Amino acid sequence: MNVDLVIRNAIVVACDGKNTVIKDGGVAVQGGRITQVAASADLAAAIQSAKTVVDGAGHILMPGLVNAHCHAADSLFRGLVEDLPLEPWLQKVWTAEGAILNPQTSYLGSVLGCAELLLSGVTSVMDMFWYPGETVRAARKLGMRVATGGIFFDGPGVTGGDLDSRIKAAEDFFAAFGGADDVFAATMPHGAYTVGPENLKAARAIADRHGGLFSTHAAETKAEQDDIQGRYGRSVIRHLDHLDLLDERATLAHCVHLDDEEIDILARTGATVSHNPMSNLKLASGIARIPDMLSAGVNVALGTDGAISGNDLDMWLALRMAATLHKGATQRADAVSTIEALAMVTTTGARALGASDRLGSLETGKLADMILVDVRRPHAVPLFDPVTHLVYSTAKSDVRHVFVGGEHVVRDGQLTRHSIDETLDEVARLAPRIAATIA
Ligand SMILES: [Zn+2]
């Protein structure tokens, strides 16, 4: 047996739905897939033939995280517009984006955002942005997986163009990237308030034709609910359901303002809700009814949204907020359990990507997307339960090693494929132009 990689001596948190924890264990990897998850003592044979052996002592080994809603390239606008609610905030954001974004700057911002994600242990991201081909190029540069695809937006937006050109761009994206194992090709209409019913259906039809994913913002604010109700005589989720857009390949970002029946619709259709607690709090959108969604059986994944609405892309902060915010809001300590929260960044995120069979857990046969989290730190000891540690006390800087398909893409906290200093310098040179857009 030839083995490419063995990681041993780690605390394994498998996220396999059976709460498997191995106190001293690891994995063997061959051809980008996990071939063994075992105690360190049982990895001896694999180590004999392994090309690379990584010592995971003092670390938790777990699946790479899935960020189920992001706009990585919006990191260029981090901190530019503050202390406004969504609607006036969006107007300023769109002005800045319109002045700055082109394929080159979108690539630059995507590298910046993807670097932050990958360094913090996110190995797959669902990313909605103009020039999605540039997002793929950035993710591939660093070695991470991305779900993205053609944007639909009824106004000219950043790129200009009409419905025909959006359809062509979406089809071209599937032609270029459909079927790639590092790209989950999708169509991504911005939202029901910016994309009319026919265009939403056109976006969904393209995704359906190619077996791809579909993602949109939904029910982010009370004002959006009122707007859609006024225009179409239905609430946002009823509207999307009426248009037959919802199934297990659809991911709806936010879903902050839902009534009971809308939650039932999400559960019935199998659509994923991407919960973005940081963005929802900072933009004063509200608090999503996540405990009610979990009780109803809705697939709830977790996202950061863009750094323009949350100022960074910290999935560990999102995780801790998902596990704590709803306890406070409902005054119920079991509102979202530790295990439920951890599932949001692993297994349910993988389900949102349509990749439950390949990602989200450390199990034999799955893709070797894995991270090593340093637990020999003052905020990490003593460590009675690695799961509670991951949810309540891990910081993004604790992620020391990241593997995607078995490739060591972050080693000792550094990207292995790209020198990030070049990107940081380039962003610094662009920053005065960005600042000038809202001056
Ligand atoms: Zn968003």
Tab-separated table of C-alpha atoms and ligand atoms in Angstrom:
chain	number	residue	atom	x	y	z
A	1	MET	CA	0.000	0.000	0.000
A	2	ASN	CA	1.388	3.390	-1.004
A	3	VAL	CA	0.371	6.305	1.152
A	4	ASP	CA	0.942	9.970	0.305
A	5	LEU	CA	0.428	11.448	3.740
A	6	VAL	CA	-0.072	10.418	7.335
A	7	ILE	CA	-0.992	12.819	10.121
A	8	ARG	CA	-0.541	11.232	13.558
A	9	ASN	CA	-0.526	12.030	17.280
A	10	ALA	CA	-3.423	14.493	16.977
A	11	ILE	CA	-6.755	14.752	18.768
A	12	VAL	CA	-9.131	13.726	15.979
A	13	VAL	CA	-12.584	15.359	15.860
A	14	ALA	CA	-14.152	13.540	12.917
A	15	CYS	CA	-17.472	15.469	12.637
A	16	ASP	CA	-18.914	12.221	11.261
A	17	GLY	CA	-22.343	12.472	12.870
A	18	LYS	CA	-21.344	9.906	15.501
A	19	ASN	CA	-19.357	12.367	17.627
A	20	THR	CA	-16.192	10.352	16.999
A	21	VAL	CA	-13.208	11.726	18.903
A	22	ILE	CA	-9.864	9.894	18.932
A	23	LYS	CA	-7.608	11.215	21.694
A	24	ASP	CA	-4.384	10.134	19.990
A	25	GLY	CA	-4.989	9.482	16.323
A	26	GLY	CA	-4.738	10.624	12.780
A	27	VAL	CA	-5.433	9.870	9.158
A	28	ALA	CA	-3.789	8.304	6.120
A	29	VAL	CA	-4.288	9.906	2.695
A	30	GLN	CA	-3.817	8.520	-0.781
A	31	GLY	CA	-4.688	10.222	-4.059
A	32	GLY	CA	-6.290	13.186	-2.271
A	33	ARG	CA	-8.692	11.018	-0.288
A	34	ILE	CA	-8.727	9.735	3.264
A	35	THR	CA	-7.923	6.012	3.359
A	36	GLN	CA	-7.840	5.551	7.133
A	37	VAL	CA	-8.990	7.359	10.280
A	38	ALA	CA	-7.469	5.614	13.267
A	39	ALA	CA	-5.578	5.688	16.538
A	40	SER	CA	-1.912	6.580	16.043
A	41	ALA	CA	-0.865	3.036	16.972
A	42	ASP	CA	-2.982	1.662	14.128
A	43	LEU	CA	-1.354	3.942	11.563
A	44	ALA	CA	2.005	2.151	11.820
A	45	ALA	CA	1.585	0.226	8.553
A	46	ALA	CA	0.547	3.361	6.655
A	47	ILE	CA	3.534	5.260	8.070
A	48	GLN	CA	5.885	2.563	6.682
A	49	SER	CA	5.023	3.523	3.106
A	50	ALA	CA	4.054	7.177	3.596
A	51	LYS	CA	5.823	9.821	1.522
A	52	THR	CA	5.102	12.460	4.180
A	53	VAL	CA	4.371	12.095	7.892
A	54	VAL	CA	3.106	15.120	9.837
A	55	ASP	CA	3.232	15.114	13.618
A	56	GLY	CA	-0.063	16.484	14.919
A	57	ALA	CA	0.925	16.452	18.603
A	58	GLY	CA	-0.660	19.336	20.494
A	59	HIS	CA	-3.250	19.878	17.745
A	60	ILE	CA	-6.839	18.994	16.980
A	61	LEU	CA	-7.277	17.429	13.536
A	62	MET	CA	-10.689	18.159	12.027
A	63	PRO	CA	-12.338	18.690	8.622
A	64	GLY	CA	-11.665	21.968	6.826
A	65	LEU	CA	-14.417	24.517	7.436
A	66	VAL	CA	-17.108	25.421	4.881
A	67	ASN	CA	-18.059	29.096	4.631
A	68	ALA	CA	-21.543	29.033	3.102
A	69	HIS	CA	-21.846	32.724	2.218
A	70	CYS	CA	-19.087	35.135	1.331
A	71	HIS	CA	-17.991	37.890	-1.029
A	72	ALA	CA	-14.231	37.404	-0.762
A	73	ALA	CA	-13.254	40.251	-3.088
A	74	ASP	CA	-15.277	42.728	-0.999
A	75	SER	CA	-12.328	42.575	1.401
A	76	LEU	CA	-10.991	45.485	-0.674
A	77	PHE	CA	-13.706	47.649	0.927
A	78	ARG	CA	-13.179	46.488	4.520
A	79	GLY	CA	-14.144	49.224	6.960
A	80	LEU	CA	-15.055	51.724	4.231
A	81	VAL	CA	-18.718	52.288	5.163
A	82	GLU	CA	-19.788	51.996	8.783
A	83	ASP	CA	-22.762	52.474	11.090
A	84	LEU	CA	-25.526	52.430	8.469
A	85	PRO	CA	-28.418	49.978	8.021
A	86	LEU	CA	-28.489	47.767	4.925
A	87	GLU	CA	-30.295	49.926	2.377
A	88	PRO	CA	-28.278	53.198	2.592
A	89	TRP	CA	-25.170	51.131	3.288
A	90	LEU	CA	-25.685	49.209	0.021
A	91	GLN	CA	-25.954	52.427	-1.978
A	92	LYS	CA	-22.518	53.562	-0.781
A	93	VAL	CA	-21.022	50.096	-1.217
A	94	TRP	CA	-22.301	49.847	-4.775
A	95	THR	CA	-20.850	53.283	-5.604
A	96	ALA	CA	-17.424	52.189	-4.367
A	97	GLU	CA	-17.628	48.811	-6.113
A	98	GLY	CA	-18.681	50.424	-9.371
A	99	ALA	CA	-15.685	52.768	-9.337
A	100	ILE	CA	-13.064	50.184	-8.409
A	101	LEU	CA	-14.023	46.749	-9.639
A	102	ASN	CA	-12.803	45.207	-12.877
A	103	PRO	CA	-11.444	41.700	-13.487
A	104	GLN	CA	-7.994	42.638	-12.152
A	105	THR	CA	-9.181	44.254	-8.915
A	106	SER	CA	-11.741	41.478	-8.375
A	107	TYR	CA	-8.920	38.961	-8.637
A	108	LEU	CA	-6.797	40.978	-6.216
A	109	GLY	CA	-9.651	41.208	-3.697
A	110	SER	CA	-10.442	37.518	-4.116
A	111	VAL	CA	-6.841	36.535	-3.390
A	112	LEU	CA	-6.931	38.767	-0.302
A	113	GLY	CA	-10.203	37.283	0.923
A	114	CYS	CA	-9.372	33.684	0.048
A	115	ALA	CA	-6.003	34.007	1.785
A	116	GLU	CA	-7.743	35.113	4.979
A	117	LEU	CA	-10.190	32.222	4.662
A	118	LEU	CA	-7.633	29.535	3.920
A	119	LEU	CA	-5.218	30.674	6.633
A	120	SER	CA	-8.083	30.414	9.136
A	121	GLY	CA	-8.984	26.883	8.065
A	122	VAL	CA	-11.767	27.433	5.509
A	123	THR	CA	-11.158	24.943	2.695
A	124	SER	CA	-14.409	25.535	0.762
A	125	VAL	CA	-16.284	28.799	0.323
A	126	MET	CA	-19.580	29.675	-1.346
A	127	ASP	CA	-18.736	33.040	-2.860
A	128	MET	CA	-21.001	35.439	-4.745
A	129	PHE	CA	-19.252	38.144	-6.731
A	130	TRP	CA	-18.866	39.897	-10.065
A	131	TYR	CA	-16.321	38.174	-12.338
A	132	PRO	CA	-16.700	34.717	-10.732
A	133	GLY	CA	-14.024	33.361	-13.058
A	134	GLU	CA	-11.562	35.628	-11.231
A	135	THR	CA	-12.755	34.195	-7.908
A	136	VAL	CA	-11.973	30.713	-9.199
A	137	ARG	CA	-8.559	31.872	-10.415
A	138	ALA	CA	-7.806	33.282	-6.939
A	139	ALA	CA	-9.035	30.186	-5.098
A	140	ARG	CA	-6.979	27.962	-7.394
A	141	LYS	CA	-3.912	30.131	-6.898
A	142	LEU	CA	-4.083	29.374	-3.175
A	143	GLY	CA	-5.409	25.819	-3.421
A	144	MET	CA	-8.927	26.010	-1.991
A	145	ARG	CA	-12.358	24.970	-3.266
A	146	VAL	CA	-15.021	27.491	-4.239
A	147	ALA	CA	-18.724	27.415	-5.076
A	148	THR	CA	-19.523	30.329	-7.352
A	149	GLY	CA	-20.921	31.230	-10.738
A	150	GLY	CA	-22.799	33.713	-12.862
A	151	ILE	CA	-24.305	36.710	-11.066
A	152	PHE	CA	-27.828	37.864	-11.920
A	153	PHE	CA	-28.769	41.479	-11.202
A	154	ASP	CA	-31.450	43.433	-13.070
A	155	GLY	CA	-29.627	46.781	-13.052
A	156	PRO	CA	-26.332	47.345	-14.840
A	157	GLY	CA	-24.373	46.522	-11.664
A	158	VAL	CA	-20.598	46.529	-11.846
A	159	THR	CA	-20.275	44.774	-15.177
A	160	GLY	CA	-23.108	46.414	-17.103
A	161	GLY	CA	-25.056	44.240	-19.504
A	162	ASP	CA	-28.575	42.896	-19.809
A	163	LEU	CA	-30.239	39.564	-19.118
A	164	ASP	CA	-28.859	37.994	-22.298
A	165	SER	CA	-25.292	38.829	-21.333
A	166	ARG	CA	-25.852	37.507	-17.774
A	167	ILE	CA	-27.233	34.255	-19.188
A	168	LYS	CA	-24.270	33.961	-21.538
A	169	ALA	CA	-21.803	34.615	-18.692
A	170	ALA	CA	-23.529	31.997	-16.519
A	171	GLU	CA	-23.463	29.426	-19.326
A	172	ASP	CA	-19.816	30.238	-20.066
A	173	PHE	CA	-18.998	29.671	-16.399
A	174	PHE	CA	-20.518	26.185	-16.470
A	175	ALA	CA	-18.686	25.442	-19.724
A	176	ALA	CA	-15.383	26.477	-18.160
A	177	PHE	CA	-15.716	25.030	-14.665
A	178	GLY	CA	-18.654	22.592	-14.514
A	179	GLY	CA	-17.473	19.201	-13.315
A	180	ALA	CA	-14.166	20.448	-11.845
A	181	ASP	CA	-13.513	18.894	-8.444
A	182	ASP	CA	-12.359	22.192	-6.926
A	183	VAL	CA	-15.310	24.251	-8.241
A	184	PHE	CA	-18.979	23.868	-7.348
A	185	ALA	CA	-20.518	25.705	-10.264
A	186	ALA	CA	-23.653	27.726	-9.501
A	187	THR	CA	-25.868	30.565	-10.568
A	188	MET	CA	-26.163	33.414	-8.088
A	189	PRO	CA	-28.934	35.975	-8.478
A	190	HIS	CA	-28.342	38.759	-5.963
A	191	GLY	CA	-31.788	38.745	-4.347
A	192	ALA	CA	-35.526	38.870	-4.974
A	193	TYR	CA	-35.480	42.674	-4.531
A	194	THR	CA	-32.829	43.185	-7.239
A	195	VAL	CA	-33.774	40.370	-9.634
A	196	GLY	CA	-37.276	39.993	-11.054
A	197	PRO	CA	-39.210	36.714	-11.160
A	198	GLU	CA	-38.414	35.836	-14.784
A	199	ASN	CA	-34.708	36.437	-14.297
A	200	LEU	CA	-34.653	34.436	-11.071
A	201	LYS	CA	-36.233	31.572	-12.990
A	202	ALA	CA	-33.718	31.954	-15.819
A	203	ALA	CA	-30.863	31.690	-13.316
A	204	ARG	CA	-32.397	28.616	-11.719
A	205	ALA	CA	-32.983	26.971	-15.108
A	206	ILE	CA	-29.308	27.262	-16.018
A	207	ALA	CA	-28.266	25.703	-12.703
A	208	ASP	CA	-30.795	22.910	-13.248
A	209	ARG	CA	-29.618	22.208	-16.763
A	210	HIS	CA	-26.086	21.638	-15.493
A	211	GLY	CA	-26.900	20.014	-12.147
A	212	GLY	CA	-25.350	23.020	-10.396
A	213	LEU	CA	-26.047	25.009	-7.265
A	214	PHE	CA	-28.247	28.083	-6.820
A	215	SER	CA	-27.739	30.765	-4.195
A	216	THR	CA	-29.283	34.129	-3.416
A	217	HIS	CA	-29.739	36.568	-0.551
A	218	ALA	CA	-33.187	36.222	1.064
A	219	ALA	CA	-35.214	37.919	3.794
A	220	GLU	CA	-32.227	39.793	5.138
A	221	THR	CA	-34.206	42.756	6.447
A	222	LYS	CA	-37.741	43.667	7.432
A	223	ALA	CA	-37.699	46.318	4.666
A	224	GLU	CA	-36.956	43.606	2.073
A	225	GLN	CA	-39.891	41.524	3.306
A	226	ASP	CA	-42.194	44.558	3.056
A	227	ASP	CA	-40.886	45.396	-0.420
A	228	ILE	CA	-41.429	41.898	-1.822
A	229	GLN	CA	-44.827	41.566	-0.136
A	230	GLY	CA	-45.840	44.880	-1.715
A	231	ARG	CA	-44.577	43.986	-5.188
A	232	TYR	CA	-45.705	40.380	-5.458
A	233	GLY	CA	-48.306	39.883	-2.709
A	234	ARG	CA	-46.141	37.212	-1.090
A	235	SER	CA	-43.335	37.179	1.473
A	236	VAL	CA	-39.808	36.463	0.256
A	237	ILE	CA	-39.661	32.721	0.945
A	238	ARG	CA	-43.217	32.185	-0.370
A	239	HIS	CA	-42.210	34.168	-3.465
A	240	LEU	CA	-39.120	32.009	-4.078
A	241	ASP	CA	-41.106	28.846	-3.427
A	242	HIS	CA	-43.910	30.018	-5.726
A	243	LEU	CA	-41.294	30.436	-8.476
A	244	ASP	CA	-40.147	26.867	-7.772
A	245	LEU	CA	-36.604	27.916	-6.939
A	246	LEU	CA	-36.113	26.003	-3.695
A	247	ASP	CA	-34.685	22.542	-3.234
A	248	GLU	CA	-31.653	20.940	-1.630
A	249	ARG	CA	-29.339	22.594	-4.176
A	250	ALA	CA	-30.486	26.102	-3.170
A	251	THR	CA	-28.753	28.134	-0.463
A	252	LEU	CA	-30.424	31.253	0.900
A	253	ALA	CA	-28.192	33.718	2.695
A	254	HIS	CA	-29.522	35.363	5.887
A	255	CYS	CA	-33.254	34.458	6.251
A	256	VAL	CA	-33.460	36.813	9.238
A	257	HIS	CA	-37.153	37.700	8.964
A	258	LEU	CA	-39.271	34.567	8.566
A	259	ASP	CA	-42.646	33.505	9.865
A	260	ASP	CA	-43.457	29.930	10.904
A	261	GLU	CA	-44.797	28.934	7.510
A	262	GLU	CA	-41.701	30.205	5.734
A	263	ILE	CA	-39.553	28.061	8.040
A	264	ASP	CA	-41.760	25.090	7.160
A	265	ILE	CA	-41.267	25.834	3.443
A	266	LEU	CA	-37.495	25.747	3.898
A	267	ALA	CA	-37.711	22.457	5.783
A	268	ARG	CA	-40.040	20.928	3.169
A	269	THR	CA	-37.931	21.964	0.192
A	270	GLY	CA	-34.563	21.048	1.740
A	271	ALA	CA	-33.056	24.447	0.928
A	272	THR	CA	-30.058	25.485	3.021
A	273	VAL	CA	-30.069	28.645	5.101
A	274	SER	CA	-26.676	30.295	5.368
A	275	HIS	CA	-26.670	32.031	8.731
A	276	ASN	CA	-24.430	35.112	8.926
A	277	PRO	CA	-24.678	36.342	12.517
A	278	MET	CA	-21.897	38.933	12.373
A	279	SER	CA	-23.243	40.647	9.265
A	280	ASN	CA	-26.824	40.568	10.580
A	281	LEU	CA	-25.819	42.210	13.845
A	282	LYS	CA	-23.516	44.831	12.366
A	283	LEU	CA	-26.006	45.928	9.690
A	284	ALA	CA	-28.791	45.932	12.298
A	285	SER	CA	-30.742	43.410	10.219
A	286	GLY	CA	-31.882	41.390	13.227
A	287	ILE	CA	-31.414	37.909	14.639
A	288	ALA	CA	-32.404	34.916	12.512
A	289	ARG	CA	-34.692	32.308	14.103
A	290	ILE	CA	-32.020	29.623	13.963
A	291	PRO	CA	-33.298	27.488	16.897
A	292	ASP	CA	-36.749	27.335	15.264
A	293	MET	CA	-35.174	26.423	11.929
A	294	LEU	CA	-33.145	23.634	13.539
A	295	SER	CA	-36.270	22.323	15.312
A	296	ALA	CA	-38.120	22.303	11.995
A	297	GLY	CA	-35.300	20.364	10.320
A	298	VAL	CA	-33.915	23.136	8.110
A	299	ASN	CA	-30.332	22.622	6.904
A	300	VAL	CA	-28.508	25.537	8.543
A	301	ALA	CA	-24.986	26.313	7.432
A	302	LEU	CA	-22.821	29.231	8.463
A	303	GLY	CA	-21.188	32.111	6.639
A	304	THR	CA	-19.260	35.292	7.215
A	305	ASP	CA	-20.803	37.410	4.447
A	306	GLY	CA	-18.254	39.862	3.019
A	307	ALA	CA	-15.622	41.743	5.005
A	308	ILE	CA	-17.426	44.911	4.008
A	309	SER	CA	-20.341	44.007	6.291
A	310	GLY	CA	-18.459	42.114	8.994
A	311	ASN	CA	-14.956	43.576	8.608
A	312	ASP	CA	-13.266	40.190	8.473
A	313	LEU	CA	-13.976	36.649	7.261
A	314	ASP	CA	-13.682	34.918	10.618
A	315	MET	CA	-15.576	31.615	10.594
A	316	TRP	CA	-14.482	30.896	14.167
A	317	LEU	CA	-16.191	34.083	15.308
A	318	ALA	CA	-19.269	33.103	13.267
A	319	LEU	CA	-19.180	29.667	14.906
A	320	ARG	CA	-18.949	31.061	18.416
A	321	MET	CA	-21.719	33.555	17.687
A	322	ALA	CA	-23.985	30.864	16.224
A	323	ALA	CA	-23.574	28.882	19.429
A	324	THR	CA	-24.048	31.816	21.828
A	325	LEU	CA	-26.203	34.509	20.214
A	326	HIS	CA	-29.372	32.403	20.182
A	327	LYS	CA	-28.911	31.297	23.788
A	328	GLY	CA	-29.005	34.962	24.808
A	329	ALA	CA	-31.782	35.919	22.415
A	330	THR	CA	-34.095	33.097	23.551
A	331	GLN	CA	-32.848	32.800	27.146
A	332	ARG	CA	-32.451	29.070	26.518
A	333	ALA	CA	-29.005	27.560	27.104
A	334	ASP	CA	-29.767	24.712	24.697
A	335	ALA	CA	-31.068	26.947	21.884
A	336	VAL	CA	-28.169	25.908	19.621
A	337	SER	CA	-26.058	23.074	20.993
A	338	THR	CA	-22.300	22.809	20.666
A	339	ILE	CA	-22.623	19.851	18.308
A	340	GLU	CA	-25.238	21.637	16.177
A	341	ALA	CA	-22.967	24.672	15.870
A	342	LEU	CA	-19.948	22.599	14.835
A	343	ALA	CA	-22.069	20.778	12.243
A	344	MET	CA	-22.923	24.160	10.662
A	345	VAL	CA	-19.295	24.732	9.639
A	346	THR	CA	-18.648	21.142	8.557
A	347	THR	CA	-21.381	18.678	7.592
A	348	THR	CA	-24.283	21.006	6.848
A	349	GLY	CA	-21.919	23.303	4.952
A	350	ALA	CA	-20.877	20.311	2.845
A	351	ARG	CA	-24.546	19.536	2.241
A	352	ALA	CA	-25.067	23.102	0.969
A	353	LEU	CA	-22.340	22.392	-1.595
A	354	GLY	CA	-24.084	19.174	-2.630
A	355	ALA	CA	-20.917	17.434	-1.439
A	356	SER	CA	-21.951	15.458	1.655
A	357	ASP	CA	-20.484	12.365	0.032
A	358	ARG	CA	-17.067	14.023	-0.354
A	359	LEU	CA	-16.628	16.738	2.276
A	360	GLY	CA	-17.534	17.809	5.798
A	361	SER	CA	-16.100	14.968	7.867
A	362	LEU	CA	-12.988	12.871	8.362
A	363	GLU	CA	-14.104	9.482	7.048
A	364	THR	CA	-12.570	6.879	4.780
A	365	GLY	CA	-13.196	7.731	1.135
A	366	LYS	CA	-13.765	11.448	1.671
A	367	LEU	CA	-11.583	14.181	0.228
A	368	ALA	CA	-8.656	15.003	2.506
A	369	ASP	CA	-9.643	18.602	3.351
A	370	MET	CA	-8.384	18.914	6.927
A	371	ILE	CA	-6.942	21.360	9.393
A	372	LEU	CA	-4.678	21.175	12.446
A	373	VAL	CA	-5.674	23.540	15.266
A	374	ASP	CA	-3.004	24.354	17.860
A	375	VAL	CA	-4.266	23.628	21.360
A	376	ARG	CA	-1.024	24.237	23.259
A	377	ARG	CA	-1.933	27.808	23.989
A	378	PRO	CA	-2.938	29.574	27.204
A	379	HIS	CA	-6.554	29.966	26.042
A	380	ALA	CA	-6.765	26.277	25.148
A	381	VAL	CA	-5.807	24.453	28.352
A	382	PRO	CA	-6.984	22.443	30.096
A	383	LEU	CA	-8.857	20.711	27.305
A	384	PHE	CA	-11.599	18.445	28.633
A	385	ASP	CA	-13.696	18.312	25.477
A	386	PRO	CA	-12.173	19.186	22.088
A	387	VAL	CA	-15.623	19.920	20.585
A	388	THR	CA	-16.484	22.620	23.110
A	389	HIS	CA	-12.966	23.943	22.703
A	390	LEU	CA	-13.441	24.310	18.933
A	391	VAL	CA	-16.771	26.086	19.324
A	392	TYR	CA	-16.077	28.380	22.285
A	393	SER	CA	-12.351	29.130	22.537
A	394	THR	CA	-10.579	28.567	19.242
A	395	ALA	CA	-9.257	31.631	17.409
A	396	LYS	CA	-8.509	31.749	13.684
A	397	SER	CA	-4.798	32.193	14.415
A	398	ASP	CA	-4.812	28.772	16.124
A	399	VAL	CA	-5.075	27.122	12.690
A	400	ARG	CA	-1.495	26.137	11.876
A	401	HIS	CA	-1.839	23.641	9.016
A	402	VAL	CA	-4.403	23.258	6.242
A	403	PHE	CA	-4.677	20.443	3.716
A	404	VAL	CA	-6.933	20.452	0.643
A	405	GLY	CA	-7.184	17.139	-1.154
A	406	GLY	CA	-4.172	16.088	0.906
A	407	GLU	CA	-2.046	18.995	-0.329
A	408	HIS	CA	-0.369	21.002	2.417
A	409	VAL	CA	-1.646	24.466	1.414
A	410	VAL	CA	-0.971	26.184	4.775
A	411	ARG	CA	2.152	25.139	6.683
A	412	ASP	CA	2.946	26.637	10.079
A	413	GLY	CA	0.494	29.448	9.447
A	414	GLN	CA	1.877	30.369	6.000
A	415	LEU	CA	0.404	29.852	2.537
A	416	THR	CA	2.559	27.404	0.602
A	417	ARG	CA	1.540	28.382	-2.953
A	418	HIS	CA	1.642	32.157	-2.780
A	419	SER	CA	3.628	34.932	-1.129
A	420	ILE	CA	0.896	37.034	0.473
A	421	ASP	CA	3.175	40.097	0.836
A	422	GLU	CA	2.809	40.830	-2.889
A	423	THR	CA	-0.975	40.901	-2.478
A	424	LEU	CA	-0.830	43.085	0.634
A	425	ASP	CA	1.431	45.593	-1.142
A	426	GLU	CA	-0.856	45.695	-4.159
A	427	VAL	CA	-3.923	46.308	-1.961
A	428	ALA	CA	-2.067	49.088	-0.143
A	429	ARG	CA	-1.323	50.777	-3.486
A	430	LEU	CA	-5.026	50.592	-4.452
A	431	ALA	CA	-6.364	51.763	-1.079
A	432	PRO	CA	-6.203	55.550	-1.709
A	433	ARG	CA	-8.339	55.151	-4.839
A	434	ILE	CA	-10.873	53.095	-2.844
A	435	ALA	CA	-11.034	55.728	-0.094
A	436	ALA	CA	-11.608	58.445	-2.685
A	437	THR	CA	-14.780	56.746	-3.985
A	438	ILE	CA	-16.854	57.815	-0.979
A	439	ALA	CA	-15.019	61.044	-0.138
B	1	ZN	ZN	-24.004	38.610	1.136
